[in-house]
XYZ file of C-alpha atoms in Angstrom:
654
model
C 148.829 80.709 78.754
C 146.502 82.756 76.461
C 146.515 82.086 72.935
C 146.438 84.824 70.240
C 144.220 84.932 67.172
C 145.214 86.610 63.959
C 142.722 88.733 62.053
C 142.588 88.889 58.354
C 145.046 91.928 58.368
C 147.629 89.875 60.109
C 147.352 91.728 63.445
C 147.520 89.768 66.783
C 144.554 90.484 69.081
C 143.937 89.046 72.490
C 140.909 86.852 72.853
C 139.262 89.189 75.289
C 139.434 92.071 72.910
C 138.317 89.931 69.932
C 135.295 88.419 71.547
C 133.966 89.214 74.850
C 131.470 86.494 74.920
C 134.236 83.851 74.580
C 136.213 85.416 77.533
C 133.030 85.213 79.596
C 132.265 81.464 79.283
C 133.783 80.668 82.598
C 132.539 83.859 84.489
C 129.713 82.088 86.198
C 126.170 83.251 86.970
C 127.157 86.784 87.924
C 129.607 87.371 85.188
C 127.083 86.011 82.659
C 124.347 88.383 83.677
C 126.921 91.264 83.610
C 128.098 90.264 80.146
C 124.648 90.091 78.865
C 123.323 93.370 79.990
C 126.470 95.554 80.453
C 126.262 96.952 76.830
C 122.653 95.996 76.026
C 120.120 98.502 74.911
C 117.520 96.570 76.961
C 119.166 97.488 80.283
C 117.853 101.152 80.388
C 114.450 99.682 79.482
C 114.654 97.395 82.325
C 115.450 100.187 84.692
C 112.609 102.385 83.310
C 110.064 99.427 83.463
C 110.999 98.675 87.107
C 110.520 102.227 88.191
C 107.179 102.516 86.413
C 106.028 99.246 87.957
C 107.008 100.581 91.344
C 105.065 103.776 90.808
C 102.182 101.651 89.646
C 102.275 99.528 92.762
C 102.377 102.592 95.087
C 99.303 104.031 93.426
C 97.324 100.838 93.206
C 98.240 99.193 96.487
C 95.587 99.875 99.203
C 96.864 101.976 102.168
C 96.058 101.200 105.792
C 97.232 101.813 109.226
C 97.726 98.248 110.161
C 97.956 94.987 108.114
C 94.700 92.998 107.725
C 94.873 89.810 109.610
C 92.259 87.181 108.755
C 90.844 85.797 111.985
C 87.220 84.637 111.304
C 84.829 85.384 114.040
C 81.158 84.413 113.789
C 78.350 85.246 116.253
C 75.564 82.717 116.812
C 72.421 84.251 118.408
C 69.606 82.252 119.864
C 66.327 83.350 121.705
C 64.317 81.320 124.138
C 61.439 83.515 125.563
C 60.646 83.072 129.308
C 63.911 81.212 129.957
C 66.375 81.987 132.740
C 70.195 82.219 131.999
C 70.882 79.023 133.654
C 68.163 77.239 131.706
C 69.466 78.648 128.362
C 73.036 77.546 129.357
C 71.907 73.992 130.058
C 69.536 73.449 127.274
C 70.917 75.530 124.455
C 74.556 76.684 125.021
C 76.199 73.440 126.152
C 74.699 71.282 123.332
C 75.572 73.985 120.691
C 79.110 74.339 121.793
C 79.691 70.606 121.519
C 78.425 70.794 117.859
C 80.571 73.830 117.201
C 83.799 72.250 118.520
C 83.250 69.466 115.882
C 84.026 71.993 113.078
C 87.614 71.959 111.917
C 89.694 75.135 112.552
C 87.694 76.409 115.653
C 90.211 77.818 118.191
C 87.960 79.439 120.886
C 84.259 79.542 121.745
C 82.867 82.260 124.014
C 79.328 82.115 125.185
C 77.092 84.530 127.114
C 73.698 83.654 128.548
C 71.133 86.224 129.553
C 67.294 86.331 130.109
C 65.627 84.907 127.066
C 68.586 84.774 124.918
C 72.336 83.908 124.411
C 75.220 84.770 122.189
C 78.112 82.475 121.276
C 81.216 83.860 119.553
C 83.163 81.284 117.526
C 86.781 82.270 116.721
C 88.701 80.392 114.225
C 92.418 79.938 113.761
C 94.335 82.682 112.113
C 94.254 82.746 108.285
C 91.326 80.308 108.109
C 89.034 81.134 105.146
C 86.312 83.356 106.455
C 83.614 82.277 103.922
C 84.365 78.594 104.328
C 84.183 79.007 108.063
C 80.703 80.741 107.766
C 79.409 78.067 105.521
C 80.605 75.298 107.781
C 78.775 76.798 110.809
C 75.542 77.283 108.762
C 75.754 73.656 107.663
C 76.328 72.370 111.107
C 73.453 74.305 112.542
C 71.111 73.405 109.653
C 71.798 69.614 109.854
C 71.174 69.614 113.611
C 67.861 71.567 113.749
C 66.053 68.535 115.039
C 68.047 68.768 118.203
C 66.884 72.351 118.947
C 64.690 72.503 121.945
C 61.139 73.649 121.608
C 60.394 77.421 122.038
C 63.928 78.379 120.804
C 64.165 80.900 117.953
C 67.225 80.779 115.763
C 70.132 80.240 115.519
C 70.872 83.484 113.799
C 74.440 83.585 112.441
C 76.501 86.700 111.641
C 80.081 86.891 110.608
C 82.590 89.505 111.844
C 85.909 90.678 110.513
C 88.332 93.574 110.752
C 86.559 95.382 107.819
C 83.518 96.004 110.152
C 85.459 98.534 111.930
C 84.325 102.001 110.603
C 86.855 103.874 108.770
C 84.970 107.137 108.573
C 82.554 108.657 111.137
C 80.453 111.783 110.393
C 78.748 113.390 113.405
C 75.715 115.523 112.796
C 75.219 117.846 115.554
C 72.920 120.948 116.105
C 72.101 123.407 118.851
C 68.468 123.557 118.020
C 67.357 120.160 116.490
C 66.486 117.253 118.621
C 67.726 113.699 118.367
C 64.833 112.678 116.144
C 65.354 115.386 113.600
C 68.957 114.598 113.444
C 68.327 110.898 112.861
C 66.018 111.727 110.044
C 68.681 114.059 108.456
C 71.204 111.206 108.973
C 68.947 108.689 107.338
C 68.675 110.826 104.214
C 72.456 111.322 104.103
C 73.002 107.601 104.657
C 71.081 106.766 101.510
C 73.434 108.949 99.424
C 76.597 107.728 101.083
C 75.763 104.064 100.432
C 76.164 104.772 96.727
C 79.938 105.461 97.170
C 81.989 102.745 95.560
C 83.321 99.918 97.939
C 81.367 100.977 100.998
C 80.206 97.887 102.641
C 78.056 99.141 105.437
C 76.670 102.429 106.753
C 75.258 102.595 110.266
C 73.559 105.390 112.225
C 74.493 105.535 115.966
C 72.206 107.577 118.258
C 69.054 109.432 117.615
C 65.470 108.392 118.067
C 63.365 106.638 115.475
C 59.710 107.416 114.651
C 57.269 104.906 116.060
C 53.482 104.534 116.540
C 53.083 103.909 120.254
C 50.183 101.822 121.456
C 49.400 102.134 125.201
C 46.781 99.648 126.497
C 44.074 100.404 129.019
C 44.157 97.292 131.342
C 40.599 97.965 132.535
C 39.122 97.984 129.019
C 41.152 95.047 128.037
C 39.779 93.142 131.109
C 36.288 94.159 130.330
C 36.364 92.815 126.661
C 38.452 89.768 127.632
C 41.220 90.669 125.211
C 44.836 89.971 125.911
C 47.857 92.194 124.683
C 49.318 89.230 122.683
C 46.046 88.972 120.838
C 46.237 92.574 119.807
C 49.810 92.157 118.786
C 48.827 89.385 116.437
C 45.891 91.421 114.945
C 48.263 94.462 114.219
C 50.972 92.183 112.724
C 48.302 90.455 110.472
C 46.845 93.747 109.398
C 49.991 95.561 108.504
C 50.858 93.459 105.450
C 50.165 93.000 101.933
C 49.792 89.871 99.763
C 49.242 88.960 96.178
C 46.489 86.330 96.375
C 45.133 85.705 92.854
C 44.680 87.188 89.375
C 41.989 87.137 86.778
C 41.987 87.600 83.073
C 39.660 89.803 81.001
C 40.249 89.794 77.334
C 44.044 90.138 76.603
C 44.649 91.631 80.033
C 45.541 89.982 83.327
C 44.761 91.749 86.576
C 46.497 91.119 89.926
C 44.348 90.862 92.980
C 46.113 92.392 95.979
C 44.766 91.849 99.503
C 45.608 93.980 102.468
C 47.705 97.217 102.909
C 50.354 98.651 104.997
C 49.710 101.270 107.713
C 50.322 104.786 106.361
C 49.167 106.939 109.382
C 48.262 106.789 112.856
C 44.598 106.895 111.846
C 44.935 103.650 110.098
C 46.051 102.112 113.342
C 43.291 103.673 115.342
C 40.493 102.325 112.990
C 41.950 98.762 113.222
C 39.159 96.297 114.340
C 40.449 94.030 117.228
C 37.366 92.014 117.787
C 33.690 91.814 117.482
C 31.737 91.898 120.770
C 28.012 91.505 120.690
C 27.942 92.192 117.019
C 29.822 95.463 117.585
C 33.346 96.118 116.240
C 35.935 97.008 118.901
C 38.384 99.414 117.414
C 41.841 99.683 118.753
C 41.483 103.388 119.656
C 38.755 102.301 122.184
C 41.082 100.109 124.278
C 44.427 101.826 123.898
C 46.027 105.270 123.428
C 47.708 105.647 120.111
C 50.228 108.317 119.361
C 52.570 108.979 116.529
C 55.739 109.674 118.613
C 59.476 108.975 118.858
C 61.025 105.891 120.347
C 62.468 105.746 123.787
C 66.294 106.617 123.592
C 68.522 103.593 123.603
C 71.777 105.680 123.553
C 72.909 109.260 123.551
C 75.308 110.861 121.162
C 76.467 114.226 122.447
C 79.031 116.635 120.750
C 80.942 119.462 122.019
C 82.933 121.732 119.789
C 85.604 123.835 121.434
C 86.955 123.432 124.788
C 85.589 124.827 128.078
C 87.260 127.914 129.685
C 87.680 129.283 133.271
C 86.671 132.714 134.356
C 88.788 134.702 136.815
C 86.680 133.253 139.631
C 87.584 129.755 138.616
C 84.057 129.038 137.147
C 83.958 126.939 134.038
C 82.368 128.349 130.964
C 82.220 127.359 127.335
C 80.146 125.736 124.658
C 77.382 123.354 125.808
C 76.901 119.805 124.678
C 74.862 119.628 121.476
C 72.533 116.791 120.220
C 74.359 114.594 117.804
C 74.044 111.525 115.626
C 76.991 109.699 114.122
C 77.166 107.931 110.741
C 79.765 105.258 110.548
C 81.068 103.838 107.157
C 82.867 100.570 106.754
C 84.728 99.461 103.656
C 84.937 96.306 101.720
C 87.825 93.856 102.137
C 90.946 94.634 100.256
C 89.971 98.122 99.155
C 91.708 101.453 99.647
C 90.551 103.138 102.814
C 92.113 106.439 101.667
C 90.123 106.620 98.317
C 86.814 105.497 99.900
C 87.108 108.199 102.601
C 87.933 110.914 100.089
C 84.966 109.913 97.798
C 82.594 109.845 100.846
C 83.709 113.308 101.879
C 83.468 114.563 98.308
C 79.902 113.169 98.180
C 79.001 114.906 101.523
C 80.221 118.279 100.247
C 78.066 117.919 97.058
C 74.794 117.028 98.853
C 74.981 118.659 102.327
C 73.494 122.006 100.981
C 70.360 120.092 99.658
C 69.669 117.426 102.344
C 70.892 119.134 105.493
C 69.295 122.215 107.082
C 71.603 125.156 107.851
C 71.447 124.628 111.593
C 72.923 121.081 111.379
C 76.601 120.805 111.198
C 78.665 117.889 110.093
C 82.069 117.092 111.772
C 84.443 114.285 110.862
C 85.149 112.561 114.125
C 87.063 109.639 112.597
C 88.863 109.324 109.284
C 91.140 106.307 109.208
C 91.717 107.058 105.517
C 93.409 110.293 106.406
C 95.480 108.864 109.198
C 96.582 105.932 106.990
C 97.588 108.263 104.264
C 99.538 110.285 106.745
C 101.272 107.345 108.168
C 102.094 105.656 104.755
C 103.269 108.931 103.272
C 105.462 109.581 106.455
C 106.976 106.171 105.976
C 107.496 106.718 102.248
C 109.290 110.051 103.117
C 111.573 108.183 105.605
C 112.261 105.471 103.054
C 113.313 108.223 100.526
C 115.358 109.827 103.360
C 117.031 106.574 104.144
C 117.880 105.972 100.470
C 119.458 109.505 100.262
C 121.303 108.965 103.571
C 122.819 105.682 102.287
C 123.792 107.370 98.966
C 125.568 110.256 100.939
C 127.330 107.718 103.037
C 128.648 105.976 100.029
C 129.721 109.264 98.541
C 131.833 109.976 101.650
C 133.749 106.721 101.268
C 133.605 105.687 97.572
C 133.200 109.122 95.930
C 130.294 110.835 94.209
C 130.157 108.798 91.010
C 130.193 105.544 92.909
C 127.383 106.740 95.056
C 125.442 107.685 91.931
C 125.715 104.060 90.700
C 124.396 102.727 93.984
C 121.649 105.377 94.062
C 120.357 104.030 90.836
C 120.257 100.411 92.141
C 118.346 101.323 95.348
C 115.044 102.772 93.774
C 115.011 99.910 91.220
C 115.230 97.329 93.892
C 112.570 99.033 96.018
C 110.275 99.430 93.136
C 110.373 95.689 92.163
C 109.798 94.894 95.983
C 106.663 97.189 96.020
C 105.359 95.374 92.991
C 105.817 92.034 94.932
C 103.748 93.509 97.791
C 100.956 94.448 95.320
C 100.911 91.131 93.620
C 101.041 89.173 96.857
C 97.811 91.150 98.024
C 99.521 93.135 100.804
C 98.475 96.724 101.573
C 100.851 99.636 102.238
C 100.879 99.824 106.080
C 103.492 100.530 108.712
C 104.658 96.863 108.640
C 105.191 96.517 104.856
C 106.886 99.902 104.749
C 109.028 99.153 107.774
C 110.203 96.015 105.923
C 111.393 98.188 102.968
C 113.147 100.757 105.227
C 114.659 97.746 107.152
C 115.919 96.408 103.793
C 117.594 99.433 102.552
C 120.526 98.964 104.992
C 121.220 95.450 103.472
C 120.175 95.665 99.986
C 122.924 98.184 99.052
C 125.583 95.712 100.101
C 125.500 93.826 96.804
C 125.769 97.059 94.723
C 128.582 98.394 96.960
C 130.614 95.266 96.724
C 130.310 95.223 92.847
C 131.113 98.921 92.449
C 133.974 98.797 94.710
C 135.501 95.728 93.097
C 135.115 97.266 89.648
C 136.859 100.468 90.586
C 139.605 98.450 92.214
C 140.053 96.435 88.904
C 140.064 99.620 86.875
C 143.084 100.808 88.891
C 145.064 97.599 88.700
C 148.332 98.050 86.615
C 147.904 94.935 84.505
C 144.392 96.140 83.366
C 145.657 99.321 81.805
C 144.787 99.582 78.224
C 142.291 96.683 78.297
C 138.783 96.633 77.178
C 136.815 98.150 80.125
C 133.659 96.036 79.468
C 135.948 92.886 79.831
C 137.466 94.124 83.048
C 134.018 94.933 84.450
C 132.729 91.595 83.667
C 135.828 90.002 85.349
C 135.341 92.186 88.463
C 131.648 91.199 88.758
C 132.460 87.460 88.276
C 135.217 87.587 90.957
C 132.794 88.673 93.724
C 129.747 86.901 92.215
C 129.773 83.775 94.231
C 130.663 85.323 97.518
C 127.904 87.957 97.003
C 125.355 85.394 96.167
C 126.367 83.361 99.304
C 126.128 86.455 101.525
C 122.628 87.181 100.131
C 121.427 83.613 100.605
C 122.761 83.857 104.266
C 120.845 87.015 104.849
C 117.613 85.502 103.422
C 118.109 82.376 105.376
C 118.352 84.326 108.666
C 115.230 86.494 107.961
C 112.961 84.070 106.181
C 112.063 81.768 109.210
C 110.089 84.796 110.556
C 107.579 84.029 107.814
C 106.631 80.697 109.517
C 105.734 82.155 112.739
C 102.368 80.757 113.843
C 99.440 82.328 115.691
C 98.273 85.956 115.473
C 101.793 87.452 115.132
C 102.515 85.386 112.119
C 100.502 87.118 109.404
C 101.110 90.332 111.251
C 104.864 90.297 110.849
C 105.034 88.139 107.673
C 105.480 91.088 105.306
C 108.945 91.825 106.989
C 110.566 88.494 105.905
C 108.794 88.428 102.674
C 109.537 91.975 101.716
C 113.116 91.779 103.041
C 113.846 88.479 101.070
C 112.307 89.825 97.873
C 114.455 93.019 98.259
C 117.583 90.929 98.754
C 116.872 88.755 95.648
C 116.229 91.816 93.509
C 119.299 93.669 94.985
C 121.346 90.689 93.793
C 120.054 90.716 90.253
C 120.241 94.449 90.082
C 123.800 94.514 91.237
C 124.757 92.028 88.398
C 122.693 93.724 85.692
C 122.035 97.470 86.512
C 125.303 98.262 88.471
C 127.874 97.194 85.794
C 125.852 99.044 83.075
C 125.638 102.287 85.128
C 129.252 102.036 86.335
C 130.579 101.940 82.781
C 128.555 104.993 81.887
C 128.908 107.079 85.138
C 132.471 106.345 86.193
C 134.961 108.397 84.131
C 136.868 105.436 82.416
C 139.299 107.811 80.546
C 140.479 109.098 83.813
C 140.713 105.680 85.259
C 142.473 104.344 82.239
C 144.929 107.272 82.297
C 145.537 106.941 86.099
C 145.897 103.162 85.912
C 149.239 101.594 86.783
C 149.439 102.429 90.487
C 149.845 99.717 92.963
C 147.233 98.823 95.451
C 147.735 100.727 98.710
C 149.888 103.435 97.078
C 147.166 106.079 97.405
C 145.139 104.758 100.331
C 142.863 107.267 102.228
C 143.079 108.071 105.771
C 140.315 105.527 106.868
C 141.899 102.687 104.896
C 145.331 103.545 106.439
C 143.609 103.651 109.924
C 141.960 100.240 109.343
C 145.420 98.739 108.402
C 147.044 100.178 111.495
C 144.355 98.727 113.711
C 143.589 95.387 112.131
C 147.233 94.332 111.129
C 148.283 94.087 114.909
C 145.178 92.221 115.754
C 145.712 89.688 113.095
C 149.376 89.213 113.635
C 149.931 89.575 117.386
C 148.203 87.097 119.747
C 147.896 89.408 122.773
C 146.011 91.934 120.694
C 143.685 89.324 119.419
C 142.642 88.248 122.952
C 142.204 91.892 123.820
C 140.050 92.513 120.942
C 137.952 89.388 121.604
C 137.557 90.261 125.266
C 136.437 93.869 124.388
C 133.772 92.608 121.984
C 132.462 90.070 124.631
C 132.290 92.830 127.387
C 130.418 95.160 125.141
C 127.993 92.339 124.169
C 127.327 91.583 127.653
C 126.704 95.306 128.593
C 124.254 95.460 125.587
C 122.372 92.321 126.975
C 122.183 93.752 130.519
C 120.541 96.949 129.262
C 117.272 95.035 128.902
C 116.880 93.687 132.371
C 118.211 96.772 133.793
C 115.375 98.670 132.001
C 117.759 101.092 130.343
C 116.080 100.350 127.008
C 112.482 99.651 126.202
C 111.933 96.321 124.233
C 108.916 96.574 121.889
C 108.289 95.011 118.356
C 106.557 98.205 117.007
C 106.666 101.853 118.180
C 103.536 103.240 120.052
C 100.819 104.355 117.895
C 100.371 108.014 118.242
C 96.651 108.751 117.713
C 94.877 112.030 118.518
C 91.933 110.238 120.088
C 91.139 108.201 123.261
C 88.243 106.448 124.719
C 86.905 106.524 128.336
C 84.553 103.799 129.509
C 82.367 104.554 132.459
C 81.083 101.549 134.450
C 77.942 102.799 136.443
C 76.298 100.677 139.147
C 73.670 98.228 137.935
C 70.279 99.661 137.412
C 71.522 103.159 136.634
C 69.317 104.925 134.130
C 70.692 106.160 130.817
C 69.851 109.663 131.553
C 71.821 109.536 134.783
C 74.794 107.943 133.058
C 74.626 110.670 130.278
C 74.824 113.411 132.929
C 77.824 111.743 134.600
C 79.501 111.410 131.195
C 78.979 115.137 130.374
C 80.249 116.176 133.694
C 83.409 114.147 133.240
C 83.818 115.057 129.657
C 83.611 118.838 130.447
C 85.753 118.905 133.619
C 89.465 119.235 132.430
C 89.296 120.489 128.969
C 90.308 124.142 128.909
C 90.970 126.423 126.073
C 94.250 127.906 125.261
C 95.653 129.980 122.506
C 97.491 127.237 120.968
C 95.181 124.334 121.323
C 91.444 123.677 120.828
C 89.623 120.458 121.108
C 86.541 118.598 119.789
C 84.772 116.156 122.044
C 82.266 113.503 121.034
C 80.558 111.741 123.922
C 78.515 108.618 123.305
C 76.543 106.617 125.973
C 75.569 103.048 125.238
C 73.514 101.155 127.874
């Protein structure tokens, strides 16, 4: 029985109307939060701050197509001149693999032996520290140098990561310039692109380098008794500069520099190889020296626009153009979209000064653009899902109740995006899928709280009472069940975060994001939802309309639910029929998988507007012949239509 307190004017006032705080002492965690924020001026600031933090997280979080998975892979190269693959395997690879297996965290080792050299790929376990793994391999190799066989050069160690994959490819192509001139233009452009922030590496693919070619005359070498290796040593010793000494004169110190680098082909021609019978033998006397281009190691060909067919069935169209590709990679943890945009802006500013008019530049790969498109598309679908949920709630609970829930959803998503940013995740299709997946379950807490508040406002015994008190009581009533339901969902999702292997870090954003969203949705339901309900729901109308009994004005869906479920709950026969129906539907659903009626796949297929064709030619095929076959295949079935055009880049690596 509630006691009354008498104020100084002698009027009896109920405890709940005199002091809301005293009435909420036994309201539990949920009621306590609702009581503290339901009429607080801090609540709108909390909502505004949460939304601003979410916007900050969206702007600052890097965007990528796929989540970055740390799988340290390190290449170890060795050279052994004159050795066969079998000898290298026996003397180098086998002992080296035994040493590498001693390093903790190594999961796989792959080795390839070839003439005069070998490459070993060391793959560590997922999420191993990349820098620590590299240091351990370097220390292991350094401490065992005494075990390296003679005549072995190396080991040379190089790490690899997902960031080595280029995010931007710029193809320089021309109808008139050759591969040599294209590479020179690409080299000048590369020097400028390296200045873009967060660009880790810039590589030039294709083209021919400038080189001074020395072709020996075997007869003259034999006549003078000079070996080719002797000439190689002389050229190497002559093409260097060193600071030998210095001398002082007065207050000045002068550096003495010995030697110089080759600056022209004439310097190479006048190189003295040996003195025979007191006469100097110059390199030009025993070899042909030319300033030429290097032999092609690969070809990059570009074809803009598709081929077409004449009335006679003959294919016509643009011919393949000589091309060179510049590939840019980004630093770890940086935004691919920003880097790609800055590189393209840099290109537009300098292309008029560095590139001739007959050299065109085409973007043949832009992962920043595709990452932006995919993340924006997922953000759009997330907003669409939010609106759809709000509309669905509007249909069943009314417009004002849906507005209350519509406030809770963006606040919860904003805080979850902040968790992704602080946790070091990027915005990719996995993290955004986790948010979209969470929308369907994070609204449950707000819906339960709003629906119970509306129900309490319509109860007869609450007519005329303080609405703040009624709201706190309604939140406290469903507080513990809501907390328990939220914990149950988190417990069901969270074990996915402990999956080992390659799929562990790939799928981890889903349980982390969904769990964070559920926790924030619970807090928002107890803080934001009561505050917004008091202000959005028309309390005067509710108070005036109070006094009706539950079920008196039930809508059609509620009456239909009662008509179906009451017989199921009261009649045994109907209970068994209901249970059997659910079981049959479950079995049919499970049988759809082996019957191939549905496709089971963790993620949707990636729809990329590019593909790669690998041509395996017979051993010994020349680069030129392979290039001709590639051009023939590339130009076979690409036809121009009014709706579609295509761009084709052909690259041959031998």
